[in-house]
Amino acid sequence: MRVALGLLTLLAVAPARAAEAPEVAQACLACHGEALAEGAPPIAGHSSNYIQLQLVFFRAGRRKNEIMQGVAEGLSDNDIRALGKYFASLPVPDAKPPADTRAELTRTGEATAARHRCAACHGDAYLGIQAAPRVARLPEAYLAKALTDYRAGTRPSSGGAAMTEVAGALSDADITALAHYLAVLP
Ligand code: HEC
Ligand code: HEC
């Protein structure tokens, strides 16, 4: 009994470790590893639920992207669960924000984000809360594309269609400013 309790304590204080990479994750790292392929966002450290949901959306063709629809087509439900668990167990990449050469656009983006209350769902530091993922310091072009896709309906939104509604009210100029602001967040 003593031994068992000791072991439990040990498990409780052991630092969280990355889950072992499932075989099926190897192919992902070519685009979502330390170096990102063009257009590919980092996925490490997103919640398992968010990752799984996006893979299901791609597999069903509801989130349109030629590359990811092709990738997701071959994944079973078990693969998707394992991938969600694995990538969620990895630390969020601590990317330094790119140098901000457009301070005025940043201020416009900040004001636009305040007007649309983006932080209410994504958190004050934009690191994500529940269904709303981390959006801080994602690649600027990816952020702009994501918002444009929600607005165009080529990407569905979880969270009671939260993003479809939010993005519907954004102009092209709003999207440009928001993507820049989030990409260069300190
Ligand atoms: C050849 C490159 C490539 C490979 C291989 C690849 N991806 Fe992707 N992935 C992309 C691109 C590009 C996007 C952005 C799609 C978009 O713009 O909607 C993406 C998007 C995603 C997203 C959505 C991220 C978000 O923030 O919403 C997830 C999750 C994802 N990929 C998981 C995976 C997994 C898991 C694998 C391996 C089974 C994988 N990808 C393999 C290129 C790739
Ligand atoms: C009511 C809550 C809510 C509000 C307000 C909100 N979001 Fe979201 N956001 C979400 C949820 C939930 C998701 C995940 C949707 C999905 O399943 O694709 C999301 C996803 C996103 C993504 C996709 C991230 C990725 O990795 O692909 C971006 C970018 C984003 N939001 C930016 C914004 C911006 C900018 C605003 C303000 C203009 C905003 N959000 C306001 C809830 C919200």
Short mmCIF file of C-alpha atoms and ligand atoms in Angstrom, two decimals:
data_model
loop_
_atom_site.label_atom_id
_atom_site.label_comp_id
_atom_site.label_asym_id
_atom_site.label_seq_id
_atom_site.Cartn_x
_atom_site.Cartn_y
_atom_site.Cartn_z
CA MET A 1 0.00 0.00 0.00
CA ARG A 2 2.81 2.38 0.98
CA VAL A 3 4.61 1.62 -2.23
CA ALA A 4 1.50 2.14 -4.32
CA LEU A 5 0.85 5.51 -2.70
CA GLY A 6 4.46 6.53 -3.26
CA LEU A 7 4.12 5.72 -6.93
CA LEU A 8 0.94 7.74 -7.22
CA THR A 9 2.67 10.77 -5.71
CA LEU A 10 5.51 10.33 -8.15
CA LEU A 11 3.11 10.22 -11.09
CA ALA A 12 1.30 13.30 -9.86
CA VAL A 13 4.42 15.43 -9.64
CA ALA A 14 6.13 14.11 -12.77
CA PRO A 15 6.27 16.89 -15.39
CA ALA A 16 3.83 16.52 -18.25
CA ARG A 17 5.60 14.69 -21.02
CA ALA A 18 4.85 14.60 -24.69
CA ALA A 19 2.90 11.48 -25.59
CA GLU A 20 4.83 9.12 -27.84
CA ALA A 21 4.43 10.01 -31.49
CA PRO A 22 2.06 7.59 -33.18
CA GLU A 23 3.34 6.21 -36.50
CA VAL A 24 0.71 8.21 -38.38
CA ALA A 25 2.13 11.51 -37.02
CA GLN A 26 5.44 11.14 -38.89
CA ALA A 27 3.94 12.31 -42.17
CA CYS A 28 2.54 15.45 -40.52
CA LEU A 29 5.90 16.70 -39.31
CA ALA A 30 7.11 17.42 -42.84
CA CYS A 31 4.67 20.35 -42.91
CA HIS A 32 3.79 20.98 -39.24
CA GLY A 33 7.19 20.28 -37.67
CA GLU A 34 9.78 22.81 -36.59
CA ALA A 35 9.89 24.21 -40.10
CA LEU A 36 6.43 24.96 -41.47
CA ALA A 37 5.50 24.24 -45.06
CA GLU A 38 4.05 27.19 -46.95
CA GLY A 39 0.50 27.84 -45.75
CA ALA A 40 0.74 25.34 -42.89
CA PRO A 41 0.17 26.65 -39.36
CA PRO A 42 1.86 25.19 -36.27
CA ILE A 43 -0.48 22.67 -34.62
CA ALA A 44 1.57 21.71 -31.54
CA GLY A 45 -0.11 22.69 -28.29
CA HIS A 46 -3.63 23.18 -29.66
CA SER A 47 -6.25 21.30 -27.62
CA SER A 48 -6.83 17.71 -28.63
CA ASN A 49 -10.50 18.50 -29.27
CA TYR A 50 -9.67 21.35 -31.62
CA ILE A 51 -7.20 19.25 -33.62
CA GLN A 52 -9.58 16.30 -33.87
CA LEU A 53 -12.46 18.51 -34.93
CA GLN A 54 -10.44 20.14 -37.70
CA LEU A 55 -9.31 16.74 -39.01
CA VAL A 56 -12.93 15.56 -39.05
CA PHE A 57 -13.97 18.77 -40.87
CA PHE A 58 -11.23 18.19 -43.49
CA ARG A 59 -12.10 14.51 -43.87
CA ALA A 60 -15.77 15.33 -44.42
CA GLY A 61 -14.79 18.04 -46.95
CA ARG A 62 -16.50 20.71 -44.84
CA ARG A 63 -13.24 22.59 -44.31
CA LYS A 64 -11.85 23.06 -47.78
CA ASN A 65 -8.13 22.62 -48.36
CA GLU A 66 -6.79 20.38 -51.07
CA ILE A 67 -3.72 19.28 -49.12
CA MET A 68 -5.42 18.59 -45.80
CA GLN A 69 -8.48 16.98 -47.37
CA GLY A 70 -6.10 14.56 -49.07
CA VAL A 71 -4.25 13.90 -45.81
CA ALA A 72 -7.40 13.46 -43.72
CA GLU A 73 -9.11 11.16 -46.21
CA GLY A 74 -6.81 8.33 -45.17
CA LEU A 75 -7.25 8.77 -41.40
CA SER A 76 -9.41 6.50 -39.25
CA ASP A 77 -11.23 7.73 -36.15
CA ASN A 78 -8.54 6.05 -34.06
CA ASP A 79 -5.79 7.84 -36.01
CA ILE A 80 -7.54 11.16 -35.43
CA ARG A 81 -7.82 10.53 -31.68
CA ALA A 82 -4.13 9.56 -31.48
CA LEU A 83 -3.06 12.60 -33.52
CA GLY A 84 -5.12 14.97 -31.38
CA LYS A 85 -3.67 13.55 -28.22
CA TYR A 86 -0.12 13.61 -29.52
CA PHE A 87 -0.02 17.14 -30.95
CA ALA A 88 -1.88 18.50 -27.90
CA SER A 89 0.84 17.04 -25.68
CA LEU A 90 3.59 19.00 -27.43
CA PRO A 91 4.57 22.42 -26.10
CA VAL A 92 3.26 25.50 -27.91
CA PRO A 93 6.12 26.69 -30.14
CA ASP A 94 7.61 29.78 -28.49
CA ALA A 95 8.02 31.61 -31.76
CA LYS A 96 9.33 35.14 -31.43
CA PRO A 97 6.96 37.53 -33.14
CA PRO A 98 8.34 38.95 -36.37
CA ALA A 99 9.60 42.55 -36.18
CA ASP A 100 6.62 44.88 -36.50
CA THR A 101 7.28 47.21 -39.39
CA ARG A 102 3.66 48.38 -39.62
CA ALA A 103 2.86 49.83 -36.20
CA GLU A 104 -0.10 51.79 -37.51
CA LEU A 105 -1.73 48.66 -38.92
CA THR A 106 -1.12 46.96 -35.56
CA ARG A 107 -3.01 49.74 -33.77
CA THR A 108 -5.88 49.47 -36.25
CA GLY A 109 -5.93 45.70 -35.69
CA GLU A 110 -5.99 46.14 -31.94
CA ALA A 111 -8.93 48.53 -32.16
CA THR A 112 -10.76 46.19 -34.56
CA ALA A 113 -10.20 43.25 -32.20
CA ALA A 114 -11.57 45.30 -29.29
CA ARG A 115 -14.63 46.31 -31.31
CA HIS A 116 -15.41 42.68 -32.18
CA ARG A 117 -14.51 41.39 -28.73
CA CYS A 118 -12.14 38.72 -30.09
CA ALA A 119 -10.44 38.41 -26.69
CA ALA A 120 -13.71 37.48 -24.97
CA CYS A 121 -13.43 34.02 -26.54
CA HIS A 122 -9.72 33.72 -27.35
CA GLY A 123 -8.42 35.16 -24.06
CA ASP A 124 -6.66 38.43 -23.25
CA ALA A 125 -3.33 37.10 -24.54
CA TYR A 126 -5.04 35.23 -27.41
CA LEU A 127 -3.71 31.91 -26.14
CA GLY A 128 -7.12 30.23 -26.43
CA ILE A 129 -9.94 29.22 -24.09
CA GLN A 130 -11.89 25.98 -24.49
CA ALA A 131 -13.19 25.67 -28.07
CA ALA A 132 -11.45 28.89 -29.15
CA PRO A 133 -7.85 28.08 -30.12
CA ARG A 134 -4.65 30.04 -29.61
CA VAL A 135 -4.37 32.61 -32.39
CA ALA A 136 -1.43 34.66 -31.06
CA ARG A 137 1.63 34.71 -33.32
CA LEU A 138 0.25 32.39 -36.00
CA PRO A 139 1.59 33.19 -39.48
CA GLU A 140 -0.07 36.39 -40.75
CA ALA A 141 -1.08 34.95 -44.13
CA TYR A 142 -2.62 31.91 -42.42
CA LEU A 143 -4.66 34.12 -40.06
CA ALA A 144 -5.98 36.21 -42.94
CA LYS A 145 -6.89 33.08 -44.88
CA ALA A 146 -8.66 31.53 -41.88
CA LEU A 147 -10.84 34.63 -41.38
CA THR A 148 -11.57 34.84 -45.10
CA ASP A 149 -12.51 31.15 -45.20
CA TYR A 150 -14.93 31.50 -42.27
CA ARG A 151 -16.51 34.52 -43.95
CA ALA A 152 -16.82 32.65 -47.26
CA GLY A 153 -18.29 29.59 -45.57
CA THR A 154 -15.49 27.32 -46.86
CA ARG A 155 -14.62 26.57 -43.26
CA PRO A 156 -17.19 25.58 -40.62
CA SER A 157 -16.92 26.78 -37.05
CA SER A 158 -17.40 24.86 -33.85
CA GLY A 159 -18.63 26.70 -30.77
CA GLY A 160 -22.14 27.32 -32.08
CA ALA A 161 -20.88 28.75 -35.40
CA ALA A 162 -18.99 31.39 -33.40
CA MET A 163 -16.46 32.27 -36.09
CA THR A 164 -18.90 32.16 -38.99
CA GLU A 165 -20.91 34.87 -37.26
CA VAL A 166 -17.89 36.94 -36.22
CA ALA A 167 -16.21 36.80 -39.64
CA GLY A 168 -19.42 37.66 -41.47
CA ALA A 169 -19.15 41.19 -40.10
CA LEU A 170 -15.49 41.74 -41.14
CA SER A 171 -14.36 43.78 -44.16
CA ASP A 172 -11.20 42.94 -46.11
CA ALA A 173 -9.45 45.83 -44.36
CA ASP A 174 -10.56 44.49 -40.95
CA ILE A 175 -9.12 41.07 -41.81
CA THR A 176 -5.80 42.54 -42.96
CA ALA A 177 -5.46 44.54 -39.75
CA LEU A 178 -6.57 41.71 -37.43
CA ALA A 179 -4.21 39.19 -39.04
CA HIS A 180 -1.29 41.59 -38.69
CA TYR A 181 -2.10 42.47 -35.07
CA LEU A 182 -2.39 38.81 -33.98
CA ALA A 183 0.73 37.73 -35.91
CA VAL A 184 3.00 40.28 -34.21
CA LEU A 185 1.58 40.07 -30.66
CA PRO A 186 4.49 40.28 -28.22
C1 HEC B 1 2.01 18.74 -47.36
C2 HEC B 1 1.83 19.54 -46.17
C3 HEC B 1 0.93 19.03 -45.05
C4 HEC B 1 0.94 17.78 -44.45
C5 HEC B 1 1.79 16.56 -44.81
C6 HEC B 1 -0.02 17.86 -43.36
N1 HEC B 1 -0.58 19.11 -43.32
FE1 HEC B 1 -1.96 19.77 -41.95
N2 HEC B 1 -2.09 21.56 -42.92
C7 HEC B 1 -1.38 21.90 -44.04
C8 HEC B 1 -1.85 23.19 -44.53
C9 HEC B 1 -1.35 23.93 -45.77
C10 HEC B 1 -2.87 23.60 -43.63
C11 HEC B 1 -3.70 24.90 -43.68
C12 HEC B 1 -5.06 24.58 -44.28
C13 HEC B 1 -5.95 25.80 -44.40
O1 HEC B 1 -5.46 26.86 -44.79
O2 HEC B 1 -7.13 25.67 -44.07
C14 HEC B 1 -2.98 22.55 -42.62
C15 HEC B 1 -3.85 22.61 -41.54
C16 HEC B 1 -3.94 21.63 -40.56
C17 HEC B 1 -4.76 21.73 -39.36
C18 HEC B 1 -5.63 22.89 -38.95
C19 HEC B 1 -4.86 23.79 -38.01
C20 HEC B 1 -5.65 24.92 -37.46
O3 HEC B 1 -5.04 25.76 -36.77
O4 HEC B 1 -6.86 25.01 -37.67
C21 HEC B 1 -4.56 20.57 -38.64
C22 HEC B 1 -5.19 20.21 -37.30
C23 HEC B 1 -3.62 19.77 -39.39
N3 HEC B 1 -3.26 20.44 -40.55
C24 HEC B 1 -3.18 18.52 -38.98
C25 HEC B 1 -2.35 17.69 -39.75
C26 HEC B 1 -2.02 16.34 -39.37
C27 HEC B 1 -2.46 15.67 -38.08
C28 HEC B 1 -1.23 15.84 -40.38
C29 HEC B 1 -0.66 14.44 -40.52
C30 HEC B 1 -1.62 13.34 -40.46
C31 HEC B 1 -1.07 16.90 -41.37
N4 HEC B 1 -1.77 18.01 -40.96
C32 HEC B 1 -0.30 16.80 -42.51
C33 HEC B 1 -0.36 21.16 -44.63
C34 HEC B 1 -0.05 19.85 -44.33
C1 HEC B 2 -17.93 33.80 -29.55
C2 HEC B 2 -16.55 33.35 -29.44
C3 HEC B 2 -15.54 33.85 -30.45
C4 HEC B 2 -15.28 35.16 -30.79
C5 HEC B 2 -15.98 36.43 -30.33
C6 HEC B 2 -14.16 35.09 -31.71
N1 HEC B 2 -13.75 33.80 -31.90
FE1 HEC B 2 -12.29 33.18 -33.17
N2 HEC B 2 -12.75 31.23 -32.76
C7 HEC B 2 -13.74 30.81 -31.88
C8 HEC B 2 -13.87 29.38 -31.98
C9 HEC B 2 -14.84 28.51 -31.19
C10 HEC B 2 -12.93 28.94 -32.95
C11 HEC B 2 -12.72 27.52 -33.48
C12 HEC B 2 -13.63 27.37 -34.69
C13 HEC B 2 -13.41 26.13 -35.53
O1 HEC B 2 -13.85 25.06 -35.12
O2 HEC B 2 -12.81 26.28 -36.62
C14 HEC B 2 -12.23 30.14 -33.42
C15 HEC B 2 -11.22 30.13 -34.38
C16 HEC B 2 -10.54 31.25 -34.81
C17 HEC B 2 -9.44 31.25 -35.76
C18 HEC B 2 -8.84 30.04 -36.45
C19 HEC B 2 -7.52 29.66 -35.82
C20 HEC B 2 -6.79 28.56 -36.57
O3 HEC B 2 -5.80 28.06 -36.03
O4 HEC B 2 -7.17 28.22 -37.70
C21 HEC B 2 -9.04 32.55 -35.91
C22 HEC B 2 -7.93 33.08 -36.77
C23 HEC B 2 -9.89 33.37 -35.05
N3 HEC B 2 -10.79 32.55 -34.41
C24 HEC B 2 -9.77 34.74 -34.91
C25 HEC B 2 -10.73 35.54 -34.28
C26 HEC B 2 -10.77 36.98 -34.38
C27 HEC B 2 -9.76 37.83 -35.13
C28 HEC B 2 -11.87 37.40 -33.68
C29 HEC B 2 -12.44 38.80 -33.54
C30 HEC B 2 -12.70 39.49 -34.81
C31 HEC B 2 -12.50 36.19 -33.11
N4 HEC B 2 -11.78 35.10 -33.52
C32 HEC B 2 -13.61 36.22 -32.32
C33 HEC B 2 -14.48 31.63 -31.05
C34 HEC B 2 -14.57 33.01 -31.14
#
